[in-house]
PDB file of C-alpha atoms in Angstrom:
ATOM      1  CA  MET A 101      21.474  40.806  87.610  1.00 80.00           C
ATOM      2  CA  PHE A 102      23.125  37.525  88.456  1.00 85.00           C
ATOM      3  CA  SER A 103      25.205  37.215  91.626  1.00 92.00           C
ATOM      4  CA  GLY A 104      26.782  33.900  92.483  1.00 94.00           C
ATOM      5  CA  ALA A 105      29.247  31.358  91.153  1.00 96.00           C
ATOM      6  CA  ILE A 106      29.379  29.167  88.056  1.00 94.00           C
ATOM      7  CA  THR A 107      31.506  26.046  88.300  1.00 94.00           C
ATOM      8  CA  ALA A 108      32.738  23.818  85.485  1.00 92.00           C
ATOM      9  CA  ASP A 109      33.678  20.131  85.510  1.00 89.00           C
ATOM     10  CA  ASP A 110      35.639  19.913  82.273  1.00 83.00           C
ATOM     11  CA  ASP A 111      36.631  16.249  82.557  1.00 83.00           C
ATOM     12  CA  GLN A 112      33.221  15.180  83.909  1.00 86.00           C
ATOM     13  CA  ASP A 113      34.651  13.332  86.881  1.00 87.00           C
ATOM     14  CA  GLY A 114      32.199  14.875  89.310  1.00 84.00           C
ATOM     15  CA  PHE A 115      34.690  17.411  90.671  1.00 88.00           C
ATOM     16  CA  PRO A 116      34.739  20.948  89.249  1.00 91.00           C
ATOM     17  CA  GLU A 117      38.068  22.335  88.078  1.00 93.00           C
ATOM     18  CA  SER A 118      37.049  25.990  87.865  1.00 95.00           C
ATOM     19  CA  SER A 119      34.778  28.556  89.431  1.00 96.00           C
ATOM     20  CA  ALA A 120      33.704  31.997  88.188  1.00 97.00           C
ATOM     21  CA  ARG A 121      32.143  34.390  90.714  1.00 97.00           C
ATOM     22  CA  TYR A 122      29.794  37.205  89.724  1.00 95.00           C
ATOM     23  CA  ALA A 123      28.315  40.183  91.556  1.00 94.00           C
ATOM     24  CA  GLY A 124      25.479  42.121  89.935  1.00 90.00           C
ATOM     25  CA  GLY A 125      26.196  40.473  86.601  1.00 89.00           C
ATOM     26  CA  ALA A 126      29.866  41.501  86.645  1.00 92.00           C
ATOM     27  CA  LEU A 127      32.645  38.934  86.637  1.00 95.00           C
ATOM     28  CA  MET A 128      34.693  39.405  89.814  1.00 97.00           C
ATOM     29  CA  GLU A 129      36.922  36.341  90.234  1.00 98.00           C
ATOM     30  CA  TYR A 130      37.974  33.211  88.429  1.00 98.00           C
ATOM     31  CA  SER A 131      39.880  30.317  89.956  1.00 97.00           C
ATOM     32  CA  ARG A 132      41.112  27.018  88.569  1.00 96.00           C
ATOM     33  CA  ASP A 133      42.613  23.832  90.023  1.00 94.00           C
ATOM     34  CA  ASP A 134      43.616  21.715  87.031  1.00 88.00           C
ATOM     35  CA  ASP A 135      45.038  18.720  88.901  1.00 85.00           C
ATOM     36  CA  GLN A 136      42.379  18.903  91.640  1.00 86.00           C
ATOM     37  CA  ASP A 137      44.916  18.700  94.440  1.00 87.00           C
ATOM     38  CA  GLY A 138      43.163  21.387  96.448  1.00 86.00           C
ATOM     39  CA  ILE A 139      45.729  24.033  95.472  1.00 88.00           C
ATOM     40  CA  THR A 140      44.560  26.780  93.128  1.00 94.00           C
ATOM     41  CA  ASP A 141      46.714  26.834  89.991  1.00 94.00           C
ATOM     42  CA  MET A 142      45.303  30.126  88.734  1.00 97.00           C
ATOM     43  CA  PHE A 143      43.316  32.897  90.386  1.00 98.00           C
ATOM     44  CA  VAL A 144      42.273  35.983  88.418  1.00 98.00           C
ATOM     45  CA  SER A 145      40.738  39.162  89.840  1.00 98.00           C
ATOM     46  CA  PHE A 146      38.540  41.366  87.621  1.00 98.00           C
ATOM     47  CA  ALA A 147      37.322  44.960  87.627  1.00 96.00           C
ATOM     48  CA  GLY A 148      34.781  46.203  85.111  1.00 90.00           C
ATOM     49  CA  GLY A 149      34.972  42.858  83.313  1.00 89.00           C
ATOM     50  CA  GLU A 150      38.735  43.229  82.695  1.00 95.00           C
ATOM     51  CA  PRO A 151      41.416  41.034  84.297  1.00 98.00           C
ATOM     52  CA  GLN A 152      43.477  43.144  86.709  1.00 98.00           C
ATOM     53  CA  TRP A 153      45.849  40.681  88.324  1.00 99.00           C
ATOM     54  CA  ALA A 154      46.375  36.945  88.645  1.00 98.00           C
ATOM     55  CA  ARG A 155      48.240  34.459  90.765  1.00 98.00           C
ATOM     56  CA  VAL A 156      49.468  31.596  88.589  1.00 97.00           C
ATOM     57  CA  THR A 157      51.557  28.510  89.270  1.00 95.00           C
ATOM     58  CA  LEU A 158      54.711  28.473  87.165  1.00 95.00           C
ATOM     59  CA  LEU A 159      56.179  25.395  85.568  1.00 92.00           C
ATOM     60  CA  PRO A 160      58.530  23.701  88.062  1.00 87.00           C
ATOM     61  CA  ASP A 161      62.165  24.797  88.251  1.00 77.00           C
ATOM     62  CA  GLN A 162      65.038  22.462  87.448  1.00 73.00           C
ATOM     63  CA  ASP A 163      64.918  21.281  91.057  1.00 70.00           C
ATOM     64  CA  GLY A 164      61.243  20.359  90.640  1.00 76.00           C
ATOM     65  CA  LYS A 165      60.032  23.170  92.889  1.00 80.00           C
ATOM     66  CA  SER A 166      56.801  24.907  91.885  1.00 82.00           C
ATOM     67  CA  ARG A 167      56.284  28.573  92.675  1.00 92.00           C
ATOM     68  CA  SER A 168      53.441  31.020  92.152  1.00 95.00           C
ATOM     69  CA  ALA A 169      53.846  34.386  90.461  1.00 98.00           C
ATOM     70  CA  LEU A 170      51.650  37.451  90.780  1.00 98.00           C
ATOM     71  CA  ILE A 171      50.879  38.985  87.382  1.00 99.00           C
ATOM     72  CA  HIS A 172      49.594  42.580  87.087  1.00 99.00           C
ATOM     73  CA  TRP A 173      48.116  43.644  83.754  1.00 98.00           C
ATOM     74  CA  GLU A 174      48.316  47.192  82.442  1.00 97.00           C
ATOM     75  CA  LYS A 175      45.506  46.353  80.020  1.00 96.00           C
ATOM     76  CA  TYR A 176      44.850  42.676  79.393  1.00 97.00           C
ATOM     77  CA  PRO A 177      46.841  40.940  78.007  1.00 97.00           C
ATOM     78  CA  ALA A 178      49.762  43.444  78.283  1.00 97.00           C
ATOM     79  CA  VAL A 179      51.661  42.787  81.528  1.00 98.00           C
ATOM     80  CA  LEU A 180      52.622  45.760  83.695  1.00 98.00           C
ATOM     81  CA  ARG A 181      54.781  43.805  86.151  1.00 98.00           C
ATOM     82  CA  ALA A 182      55.203  40.379  87.718  1.00 98.00           C
ATOM     83  CA  GLU A 183      56.147  39.401  91.265  1.00 98.00           C
ATOM     84  CA  LEU A 184      57.841  36.167  92.304  1.00 96.00           C
ATOM     85  CA  ASP A 185      58.894  35.654  95.908  1.00 94.00           C
ATOM     86  CA  SER A 186      60.601  38.958  96.803  1.00 94.00           C
ATOM     87  CA  ASP A 187      61.527  39.862  93.202  1.00 96.00           C
ATOM     88  CA  VAL A 188      59.645  42.269  90.914  1.00 98.00           C
ATOM     89  CA  TYR A 189      59.959  41.863  87.133  1.00 98.00           C
ATOM     90  CA  ILE A 190      59.319  44.987  85.060  1.00 98.00           C
ATOM     91  CA  PRO A 191      58.914  44.182  81.344  1.00 97.00           C
ATOM     92  CA  ARG A 192      59.672  46.318  78.356  1.00 93.00           C
ATOM     93  CA  PRO A 193      56.518  48.372  77.635  1.00 91.00           C
ATOM     94  CA  GLY A 194      53.960  46.462  75.592  1.00 90.00           C
ATOM     95  CA  GLU A 195      56.222  43.480  74.856  1.00 94.00           C
ATOM     96  CA  PHE A 196      55.120  40.962  77.496  1.00 97.00           C
ATOM     97  CA  ARG A 197      51.641  39.690  76.719  1.00 97.00           C
ATOM     98  CA  PHE A 198      50.089  36.940  78.807  1.00 97.00           C
ATOM     99  CA  ALA A 199      46.514  35.817  78.091  1.00 97.00           C
ATOM    100  CA  PRO A 200      45.631  32.690  80.096  1.00 96.00           C
ATOM    101  CA  LEU A 201      41.881  33.205  79.573  1.00 96.00           C
ATOM    102  CA  MET A 202      39.533  33.654  76.656  1.00 95.00           C
ATOM    103  CA  PHE A 203      35.934  34.784  77.060  1.00 94.00           C
ATOM    104  CA  THR A 204      32.564  33.726  75.700  1.00 91.00           C
ATOM    105  CA  GLU A 205      29.194  35.405  76.067  1.00 88.00           C
ATOM    106  CA  MET A 206      26.660  33.243  77.887  1.00 82.00           C
ATOM    107  CA  PRO A 207      23.099  33.881  76.667  1.00 77.00           C
ATOM    108  CA  GLY A 208      20.769  35.675  79.024  1.00 64.00           C
ATOM    109  CA  SER A 209      17.241  34.883  80.120  1.00 63.00           C
ATOM    110  CA  GLU A 210      14.111  36.733  81.148  1.00 58.00           C
ATOM    111  CA  LYS A 211      15.573  37.081  84.633  1.00 63.00           C
ATOM    112  CA  TYR A 212      19.284  37.575  83.923  1.00 60.00           C
ATOM    113  CA  ALA A 213      21.285  39.411  81.297  1.00 62.00           C
ATOM    114  CA  GLY A 214      24.027  37.581  79.434  1.00 72.00           C
ATOM    115  CA  LEU A 215      27.286  36.895  81.255  1.00 89.00           C
ATOM    116  CA  LEU A 216      30.921  37.094  80.242  1.00 90.00           C
ATOM    117  CA  TYR A 217      32.293  33.643  80.962  1.00 93.00           C
ATOM    118  CA  PRO A 218      36.049  32.893  81.163  1.00 95.00           C
ATOM    119  CA  GLN A 219      37.660  29.732  79.836  1.00 93.00           C
ATOM    120  CA  PRO A 220      41.323  28.667  79.823  1.00 92.00           C
ATOM    121  CA  GLU A 221      43.238  29.594  76.686  1.00 92.00           C
ATOM    122  CA  THR A 222      44.833  26.240  75.864  1.00 88.00           C
ATOM    123  CA  ARG A 223      47.167  27.794  73.285  1.00 89.00           C
ATOM    124  CA  GLU A 224      48.848  29.920  75.967  1.00 90.00           C
ATOM    125  CA  PRO A 225      51.818  27.954  77.378  1.00 90.00           C
ATOM    126  CA  ARG A 226      52.475  27.791  81.104  1.00 91.00           C
ATOM    127  CA  LEU A 227      54.700  30.538  82.403  1.00 95.00           C
ATOM    128  CA  THR A 228      58.235  29.897  83.647  1.00 93.00           C
ATOM    129  CA  ARG A 229      60.577  32.077  85.642  1.00 92.00           C
ATOM    130  CA  GLY A 230      62.688  32.245  82.490  1.00 91.00           C
ATOM    131  CA  ASN A 231      59.769  33.961  80.712  1.00 94.00           C
ATOM    132  CA  LEU A 232      59.645  36.613  83.412  1.00 95.00           C
ATOM    133  CA  VAL A 233      63.383  37.249  83.122  1.00 94.00           C
ATOM    134  CA  PHE A 234      63.433  37.263  79.318  1.00 94.00           C
ATOM    135  CA  TYR A 235      60.761  39.934  78.959  1.00 96.00           C
ATOM    136  CA  SER A 236      62.149  42.101  81.762  1.00 97.00           C
ATOM    137  CA  LEU A 237      63.770  45.456  81.255  1.00 97.00           C
ATOM    138  CA  GLN A 238      64.652  45.580  84.956  1.00 98.00           C
ATOM    139  CA  ILE A 239      64.338  43.300  87.950  1.00 98.00           C
ATOM    140  CA  GLN A 240      63.971  44.668  91.454  1.00 98.00           C
ATOM    141  CA  ARG A 241      64.979  42.532  94.430  1.00 97.00           C
ATOM    142  CA  PRO A 242      66.465  42.857  97.941  1.00 96.00           C
ATOM    143  CA  GLY A 243      70.031  44.148  98.017  1.00 95.00           C
ATOM    144  CA  ALA A 244      72.935  41.715  98.284  1.00 91.00           C
ATOM    145  CA  GLU A 245      75.226  43.906 100.406  1.00 95.00           C
ATOM    146  CA  PHE A 246      72.992  45.884 102.783  1.00 96.00           C
ATOM    147  CA  ALA A 247      69.850  45.004 104.720  1.00 96.00           C
ATOM    148  CA  GLY A 248      66.982  47.184 103.563  1.00 97.00           C
ATOM    149  CA  ALA A 249      68.644  48.052 100.257  1.00 98.00           C
ATOM    150  CA  VAL A 250      66.990  47.499  96.869  1.00 98.00           C
ATOM    151  CA  GLU A 251      68.900  46.083  93.914  1.00 97.00           C
ATOM    152  CA  TRP A 252      67.909  47.047  90.363  1.00 98.00           C
ATOM    153  CA  THR A 253      69.249  44.718  87.676  1.00 97.00           C
ATOM    154  CA  ASP A 254      69.260  45.818  84.040  1.00 97.00           C
ATOM    155  CA  ILE A 255      68.327  43.042  81.591  1.00 96.00           C
ATOM    156  CA  ASP A 256      68.881  42.689  77.854  1.00 95.00           C
ATOM    157  CA  GLN A 257      66.987  39.802  76.215  1.00 92.00           C
ATOM    158  CA  GLY A 258      67.025  37.801  79.424  1.00 92.00           C
ATOM    159  CA  ILE A 259      70.705  38.434  80.224  1.00 93.00           C
ATOM    160  CA  PRO A 260      71.658  40.647  83.191  1.00 94.00           C
ATOM    161  CA  TRP A 261      74.445  43.129  82.494  1.00 95.00           C
ATOM    162  CA  ARG A 262      74.461  45.504  85.465  1.00 97.00           C
ATOM    163  CA  SER A 263      73.006  45.731  88.965  1.00 97.00           C
ATOM    164  CA  THR A 264      72.736  48.880  91.076  1.00 98.00           C
ATOM    165  CA  GLU A 265      72.018  48.637  94.803  1.00 98.00           C
ATOM    166  CA  ILE A 266      70.325  51.622  96.443  1.00 98.00           C
ATOM    167  CA  LEU A 267      69.956  52.317 100.170  1.00 98.00           C
ATOM    168  CA  ASN A 268      68.016  55.372 101.368  1.00 97.00           C
ATOM    169  CA  GLY A 269      68.324  56.965  97.933  1.00 97.00           C
ATOM    170  CA  GLN A 270      72.089  56.431  97.756  1.00 98.00           C
ATOM    171  CA  VAL A 271      73.919  54.080  95.370  1.00 98.00           C
ATOM    172  CA  VAL A 272      75.892  51.697  97.600  1.00 98.00           C
ATOM    173  CA  SER A 273      77.049  49.041  95.130  1.00 98.00           C
ATOM    174  CA  VAL A 274      77.311  48.409  91.400  1.00 98.00           C
ATOM    175  CA  THR A 275      77.772  44.918  89.934  1.00 96.00           C
ATOM    176  CA  GLU A 276      79.067  44.231  86.442  1.00 96.00           C
ATOM    177  CA  TYR A 277      78.279  40.972  84.628  1.00 93.00           C
ATOM    178  CA  GLU A 278      80.159  38.924  82.069  1.00 91.00           C
ATOM    179  CA  GLU A 279      77.977  36.674  79.903  1.00 88.00           C
ATOM    180  CA  GLY A 280      75.178  37.098  82.427  1.00 89.00           C
ATOM    181  CA  ILE A 281      77.256  36.044  85.458  1.00 90.00           C
ATOM    182  CA  PRO A 282      78.399  38.508  88.177  1.00 92.00           C
ATOM    183  CA  ALA A 283      82.089  39.330  87.651  1.00 93.00           C
ATOM    184  CA  LEU A 284      82.920  42.511  89.574  1.00 96.00           C
ATOM    185  CA  ARG A 285      81.185  44.508  92.293  1.00 97.00           C
ATOM    186  CA  ARG A 286      82.133  47.925  93.654  1.00 98.00           C
ATOM    187  CA  VAL A 287      80.806  48.636  97.139  1.00 98.00           C
ATOM    188  CA  ASP A 288      80.561  51.673  99.411  1.00 98.00           C
ATOM    189  CA  LEU A 289      80.890  49.775 102.690  1.00 96.00           C
ATOM    190  CA  ASP A 290      81.239  52.838 104.932  1.00 94.00           C
ATOM    191  CA  LEU A 291      78.438  54.765 103.168  1.00 96.00           C
ATOM    192  CA  ASP A 292      80.581  57.830 102.442  1.00 95.00           C
ATOM    193  CA  SER A 293      79.504  57.933  98.755  1.00 94.00           C
ATOM    194  CA  ARG A 294      82.846  56.478  97.596  1.00 96.00           C
ATOM    195  CA  MET A 295      83.121  52.928  96.230  1.00 96.00           C
ATOM    196  CA  GLU A 296      86.255  51.991  98.143  1.00 97.00           C
ATOM    197  CA  THR A 297      85.774  48.219  98.048  1.00 98.00           C
ATOM    198  CA  THR A 298      85.964  45.894  95.045  1.00 98.00           C
ATOM    199  CA  ARG A 299      84.776  42.297  95.001  1.00 97.00           C
ATOM    200  CA  ARG A 300      85.765  39.900  92.237  1.00 96.00           C
ATOM    201  CA  PHE A 301      83.827  36.693  91.757  1.00 94.00           C
ATOM    202  CA  ARG A 302      85.158  33.264  90.893  1.00 88.00           C
ATOM    203  CA  LYS A 303      83.837  31.729  87.701  1.00 78.00           C
ATOM    204  CA  THR A 304      82.397  28.311  88.483  1.00 68.00           C
ATOM    205  CA  GLU A 305      80.163  25.723  86.860  1.00 59.00           C
ATOM    206  CA  THR A 306      76.543  26.522  87.610  1.00 53.00           C
ATOM    207  CA  SER A 307      73.439  24.396  87.290  1.00 37.00           C
ATOM    208  CA  SER A 308      71.427  27.476  86.389  1.00 48.00           C
ATOM    209  CA  MET A 309      71.315  29.049  82.952  1.00 48.00           C
ATOM    210  CA  ASP A 310      70.176  32.218  84.707  1.00 59.00           C
ATOM    211  CA  GLY A 311      72.892  34.503  86.086  1.00 59.00           C
ATOM    212  CA  LEU A 312      70.462  35.928  88.633  1.00 71.00           C
ATOM    213  CA  GLU A 313      70.004  32.477  90.131  1.00 65.00           C
ATOM    214  CA  SER A 314      73.655  31.490  89.982  1.00 60.00           C
ATOM    215  CA  ARG A 315      75.439  31.043  93.272  1.00 64.00           C
ATOM    216  CA  VAL A 316      78.546  33.143  92.861  1.00 78.00           C
ATOM    217  CA  THR A 317      81.589  32.911  95.109  1.00 87.00           C
ATOM    218  CA  VAL A 318      83.706  35.897  96.101  1.00 92.00           C
ATOM    219  CA  GLU A 319      87.300  35.290  95.016  1.00 95.00           C
ATOM    220  CA  LEU A 320      88.921  38.535  96.131  1.00 96.00           C
ATOM    221  CA  THR A 321      87.852  41.597  98.128  1.00 97.00           C
ATOM    222  CA  GLU A 322      90.083  44.683  98.174  1.00 97.00           C
ATOM    223  CA  SER A 323      89.525  47.984 100.004  1.00 97.00           C
ATOM    224  CA  ASP A 324      91.092  51.423  99.553  1.00 96.00           C
ATOM    225  CA  TRP A 325      90.063  53.112 102.792  1.00 91.00           C
ATOM    226  CA  ASN A 326      92.047  56.368 102.467  1.00 90.00           C
ATOM    227  CA  GLY A 327      91.257  57.056  98.810  1.00 90.00           C
ATOM    228  CA  ASP A 328      94.851  57.096  97.558  1.00 90.00           C
ATOM    229  CA  GLY A 329      94.137  54.589  94.801  1.00 90.00           C
ATOM    230  CA  LEU A 330      95.936  51.732  96.578  1.00 91.00           C
ATOM    231  CA  TYR A 331      94.229  48.819  98.272  1.00 94.00           C
ATOM    232  CA  GLU A 332      95.424  48.717 101.899  1.00 94.00           C
ATOM    233  CA  TYR A 333      93.374  45.646 102.817  1.00 96.00           C
ATOM    234  CA  ALA A 334      92.357  42.457 101.020  1.00 97.00           C
ATOM    235  CA  GLU A 335      90.592  39.157 101.602  1.00 96.00           C
ATOM    236  CA  GLU A 336      91.367  36.300  99.219  1.00 96.00           C
ATOM    237  CA  TYR A 337      89.001  33.328  99.321  1.00 94.00           C
ATOM    238  CA  LEU A 338      90.792  30.165  98.227  1.00 93.00           C
ATOM    239  CA  PRO A 339      89.065  27.155  96.627  1.00 89.00           C
ATOM    240  CA  ASP A 340      89.838  24.997  99.698  1.00 89.00           C
ATOM    241  CA  GLY A 341      87.743  27.304 101.891  1.00 89.00           C
ATOM    242  CA  SER A 342      90.598  29.116 103.601  1.00 94.00           C
ATOM    243  CA  VAL A 343      90.852  32.910 103.589  1.00 95.00           C
ATOM    244  CA  VAL A 344      93.991  35.021 103.283  1.00 95.00           C
ATOM    245  CA  TYR A 345      93.728  38.431 104.974  1.00 96.00           C
ATOM    246  CA  SER A 346      96.419  40.969 104.065  1.00 96.00           C
ATOM    247  CA  TRP A 347      97.243  44.532 105.128  1.00 96.00           C
ATOM    248  CA  ASP A 348      99.534  47.369 104.070  1.00 94.00           C
ATOM    249  CA  MET A 349     100.955  48.065 107.527  1.00 91.00           C
ATOM    250  CA  ASP A 350     103.329  50.938 106.690  1.00 88.00           C
ATOM    251  CA  GLY A 351     101.599  52.802 103.870  1.00 84.00           C
ATOM    252  CA  SER A 352     104.121  51.636 101.299  1.00 86.00           C
ATOM    253  CA  GLY A 353     101.468  50.523  98.849  1.00 85.00           C
ATOM    254  CA  ILE A 354     102.406  46.878  99.393  1.00 89.00           C
ATOM    255  CA  ARG A 355     100.336  44.597 101.589  1.00 92.00           C
ATOM    256  CA  ASN A 356     103.204  43.313 103.708  1.00 90.00           C
ATOM    257  CA  TYR A 357     101.374  41.441 106.466  1.00 92.00           C
ATOM    258  CA  SER A 358      98.943  38.567 106.041  1.00 93.00           C
ATOM    259  CA  GLU A 359      97.042  35.949 107.989  1.00 94.00           C
ATOM    260  CA  THR A 360      95.559  32.737 106.632  1.00 94.00           C
ATOM    261  CA  ARG A 361      92.544  31.241 108.344  1.00 92.00           C
ATOM    262  CA  ASN A 362      91.203  27.840 107.450  1.00 86.00           C
ATOM    263  CA  GLY A 363      88.794  27.336 110.323  1.00 59.00           C
ATOM    264  CA  ASN A 364      91.157  25.221 112.416  1.00 54.00           C
ATOM    265  CA  GLN A 365      94.290  27.312 112.704  1.00 54.00           C
ATOM    266  CA  ASN A 366      95.717  30.687 111.798  1.00 58.00           C
ATOM    267  CA  ASN A 367      98.985  31.238 109.956  1.00 61.00           C
ATOM    268  CA  GLU A 368     100.640  34.641 110.073  1.00 58.00           C
ATOM    269  CA  SER A 369     103.319  35.968 107.755  1.00 57.00           C
ATOM    270  CA  GLU A 370     105.104  39.273 107.313  1.00 55.00           C
ATOM    271  CA  GLN A 371     106.872  40.491 104.201  1.00 53.00           C
ATOM    272  CA  LYS A 372     110.047  42.450 104.976  1.00 42.00           C
TER     273      LYS A 372
END
């Protein structure tokens, strides 16, 4: 049974682009460096002759940055999940199929049995982050409000519509989206199981077509600390960078005291 590596120089320039490693006649690993820059563009791990997981270089983002994604197959080519940076993409069952390799049977010899040999599937387009988002049912990533929390974002045909942040088994924030962009977030800042704080986001031009990548700006934060249905405290973030802090000082239901901070000076005002 053959153990070793088979390399291939597809463009016949004297430098191999790919390598397939075998142990006891079984295909174990396949790696490929298409542009021969010393950085592996695709690495695939096998078990029992079946691809199990792969690390592949995605097409560059709009900013030209290239990133690598980890692809886990349920049964090749059906994808179980994908990982990119700290995000996990969970596709709808059976709908995300990714087959970067096809296989041919190499003839055997008196000494060795035939081998399953992988080759790149040229008809399979390069993956993008947009592909991962589009096929996702949910995306898991670090929480936006609390360190150690996990945020689960529900996706419909590539468009996020709700995010739920969970810390130690407790829901601590829920974000609602409008046209794929975060619009409103309810937060349990004091972890008492009551969403007393509301954040509203300013709609701005974004260079990203992906709401998960958009840089949103908080426009207004309001908190109802005593649970009476009235917001006793608020922070308003103005376009010029200044922040207006306001309080309901006497329990009247009206925030009658405010301070404006612009980084250089503070302005105080009281409504009588």
